Coordinates of C-alpha atoms in Angstrom, one line a residue:
M174 CA 32.6 -3.8 -26.6
K175 CA 35.2 -6.4 -27.8
T176 CA 34.4 -8.6 -30.8
S177 CA 34.2 -12.4 -30.9
Y178 CA 35.3 -13.8 -34.2
I179 CA 34.0 -17.1 -35.7
F180 CA 36.3 -18.3 -38.5
L181 CA 34.8 -20.1 -41.5
A182 CA 36.7 -22.2 -43.9
T183 CA 35.4 -24.3 -46.8
G184 CA 34.0 -27.6 -45.3
F185 CA 33.1 -26.2 -41.8
E186 CA 30.4 -27.9 -39.8
E187 CA 27.5 -25.6 -40.2
I188 CA 25.7 -26.2 -36.9
E189 CA 29.0 -25.6 -35.0
A190 CA 29.2 -22.1 -36.5
V191 CA 25.6 -21.0 -36.6
T192 CA 24.7 -22.2 -33.1
P193 CA 27.5 -20.1 -31.4
I194 CA 26.6 -17.1 -33.6
D195 CA 23.0 -17.3 -32.6
I196 CA 23.6 -18.0 -28.9
L197 CA 26.4 -15.4 -28.4
R198 CA 24.3 -12.7 -30.1
R199 CA 21.4 -13.6 -27.9
A200 CA 23.7 -13.1 -24.9
G201 CA 24.5 -9.6 -26.1
M202 CA 27.9 -10.3 -27.5
N203 CA 29.4 -8.7 -30.6
V204 CA 30.0 -11.5 -33.0
K205 CA 31.5 -11.4 -36.5
T206 CA 32.0 -14.3 -38.9
V207 CA 35.3 -14.3 -40.8
S208 CA 36.0 -16.0 -44.1
V209 CA 39.5 -17.4 -44.3
N210 CA 39.0 -18.0 -48.0
P211 CA 41.2 -15.5 -50.0
D212 CA 39.2 -12.7 -51.7
S213 CA 35.8 -14.1 -50.9
L214 CA 33.2 -13.7 -48.2
K215 CA 31.4 -16.8 -49.5
V216 CA 32.2 -20.0 -47.6
T217 CA 30.5 -23.4 -48.3
G218 CA 30.1 -25.7 -45.3
A219 CA 30.5 -29.5 -45.1
H220 CA 26.9 -30.1 -46.1
G221 CA 26.8 -27.8 -49.1
V222 CA 25.3 -24.7 -47.5
T223 CA 27.0 -21.5 -48.6
Y224 CA 27.3 -18.6 -46.1
I225 CA 28.4 -15.1 -46.6
A226 CA 30.8 -14.0 -43.8
D227 CA 30.8 -10.6 -42.3
I228 CA 34.4 -9.9 -43.0
R229 CA 37.6 -11.5 -44.5
M230 CA 40.6 -12.6 -42.6
E231 CA 42.7 -9.6 -43.4
Q232 CA 40.0 -7.3 -41.8
V233 CA 40.3 -9.0 -38.4
S234 CA 42.1 -7.2 -35.6
S235 CA 42.9 -9.5 -32.7
S236 CA 43.6 -6.4 -30.6
D237 CA 39.9 -6.0 -30.0
A238 CA 39.1 -9.7 -29.9
D239 CA 37.2 -11.2 -27.0
W240 CA 37.0 -14.8 -28.4
L241 CA 38.6 -16.5 -31.4
I242 CA 36.2 -19.4 -32.2
L243 CA 36.8 -22.3 -34.5
P244 CA 34.0 -24.6 -35.7
G245 CA 35.0 -28.1 -36.8
G246 CA 34.0 -30.2 -39.7
M247 CA 36.2 -31.7 -42.3
P248 CA 37.9 -30.5 -44.3
G249 CA 36.9 -27.3 -42.6
A250 CA 39.3 -27.8 -39.6
S251 CA 42.2 -28.7 -42.0
N252 CA 41.4 -25.6 -44.0
L253 CA 41.5 -23.4 -40.9
Y254 CA 44.8 -24.9 -39.9
G255 CA 46.1 -24.2 -43.5
C256 CA 45.5 -20.4 -43.0
E257 CA 48.8 -19.1 -41.8
A258 CA 47.3 -15.7 -40.8
L259 CA 44.8 -17.5 -38.5
R260 CA 47.5 -19.7 -36.9
Q261 CA 49.6 -16.6 -36.2
M262 CA 46.6 -14.8 -34.7
L263 CA 45.8 -17.8 -32.5
H264 CA 49.4 -18.1 -31.4
D265 CA 49.6 -14.4 -30.5
H266 CA 46.1 -14.4 -28.8
A267 CA 47.0 -17.4 -26.7
A268 CA 50.4 -15.9 -25.7
A269 CA 48.5 -12.8 -24.5
G270 CA 46.1 -15.0 -22.5
G271 CA 43.2 -14.4 -24.9
N272 CA 40.1 -16.5 -25.1
I273 CA 40.0 -19.3 -27.7
A274 CA 37.2 -21.8 -28.3
A275 CA 37.2 -24.8 -30.7
I276 CA 34.8 -27.6 -31.4
C277 CA 34.8 -31.0 -33.1
A278 CA 37.9 -31.6 -35.1
S279 CA 39.3 -28.1 -34.6
P280 CA 40.6 -28.7 -31.0
A281 CA 42.8 -31.4 -32.4
V282 CA 43.5 -30.4 -36.0
V283 CA 44.2 -26.8 -35.2
L284 CA 44.9 -26.2 -31.5
G285 CA 46.5 -29.6 -30.9
Q286 CA 48.8 -29.4 -33.9
M287 CA 49.8 -25.9 -32.8
G288 CA 50.7 -27.1 -29.3
L289 CA 48.1 -24.7 -27.7
L290 CA 46.5 -27.6 -25.7
K291 CA 49.8 -28.8 -24.1
G292 CA 49.0 -29.8 -20.5
R293 CA 45.4 -28.5 -20.8
R294 CA 42.2 -30.4 -20.3
A295 CA 40.4 -30.6 -23.7
T296 CA 37.9 -32.6 -25.7
C297 CA 37.5 -33.2 -29.5
Y298 CA 35.6 -35.3 -31.9
P299 CA 36.2 -39.1 -31.3
G300 CA 39.0 -40.4 -33.4
F301 CA 41.0 -37.2 -33.4
E302 CA 42.4 -37.7 -29.9
Q303 CA 45.9 -38.6 -31.3
Q304 CA 46.3 -35.0 -32.4
C305 CA 45.6 -33.9 -28.9
A306 CA 48.4 -36.1 -27.5
D307 CA 49.9 -33.2 -25.4
A308 CA 46.5 -32.5 -23.8
V309 CA 44.6 -34.2 -21.0
Y310 CA 41.9 -35.6 -23.1
L311 CA 38.4 -35.9 -21.6
P312 CA 35.5 -37.5 -23.5
E313 CA 33.0 -34.8 -22.3
A314 CA 30.6 -32.6 -24.2
V315 CA 32.4 -29.4 -23.3
V316 CA 35.7 -28.8 -21.4
T317 CA 36.8 -25.4 -20.1
D318 CA 40.4 -25.0 -19.1
G319 CA 41.1 -21.4 -18.2
N320 CA 40.8 -19.3 -21.3
I321 CA 40.3 -22.2 -23.7
I322 CA 36.9 -24.0 -24.3
T323 CA 36.6 -27.1 -26.4
G324 CA 33.6 -29.0 -27.5
R325 CA 33.2 -32.6 -28.7
G326 CA 31.0 -32.3 -31.9
P327 CA 27.8 -31.2 -33.6
A328 CA 25.4 -32.4 -30.8
T329 CA 27.4 -30.3 -28.3
A330 CA 27.2 -27.0 -30.2
T331 CA 24.6 -25.6 -27.8
P332 CA 26.4 -26.3 -24.5
F333 CA 29.6 -25.2 -26.2
A334 CA 28.2 -21.8 -27.1
L335 CA 26.5 -21.5 -23.7
A336 CA 29.9 -22.1 -22.0
I337 CA 31.4 -19.3 -24.1
A338 CA 28.5 -17.0 -23.2
A339 CA 28.9 -17.9 -19.5
A340 CA 32.6 -17.2 -19.6
S341 CA 32.1 -13.8 -21.2
Q342 CA 28.7 -12.6 -19.9
G343 CA 28.3 -14.6 -16.7
K344 CA 26.5 -17.8 -15.8
E345 CA 23.2 -15.9 -15.1
K346 CA 23.1 -14.5 -18.6
A347 CA 23.9 -17.9 -20.1
A348 CA 21.1 -19.4 -18.0
E349 CA 18.7 -16.7 -19.2
V350 CA 19.6 -17.4 -22.9
A351 CA 19.3 -21.1 -22.3
S352 CA 15.9 -20.7 -20.7
G353 CA 14.6 -18.5 -23.5
M354 CA 15.6 -21.2 -25.9
L355 CA 13.9 -23.9 -23.8
Y356 CA 17.3 -25.5 -23.2
D357 CA 17.7 -27.3 -19.9
L358 CA 21.2 -26.5 -18.6
S359 CA 21.0 -29.6 -16.4
D360 CA 21.1 -31.7 -19.6
A361 CA 24.6 -30.3 -20.2
D362 CA 26.0 -31.7 -17.0

């Protein structure tokens, strides 16, 4: 089974990381958290909660990656963008048609600045649209365009994660997970 990686950088939005971790694991996906902080598995989020990632950046192999997932938050998104190894991995994964998901500031600050959203439909946190200038910006909760899924912000973490689960495990599995969480999928439309 391929692995989905959720990248954590100092200042990440906690709910945008923890919600996908939980939902994707409920959907039966293999998920690992990755610290982009040099020499440390500890990563402190935007609201002062410190997490211990499963692995460090240098331990990631994109050859077995299902999804590369970027939570937002500031300065978390800027710190993700500042990781050269992550940018190279995203570039290579995108070039190979691999799956990428980003939420909140990360669609703009990371994917937008890298040119990975050029000509694609996408969303991001309000106020960051300028950095998605080459994208077709949609002010929606979640936008799927082929192999790229973007989410708008913290309140959209659940439908964002369910969209990833549906893309990987099928809509029925995502609906099953949503039902078990008492989440009404019709609210996401």
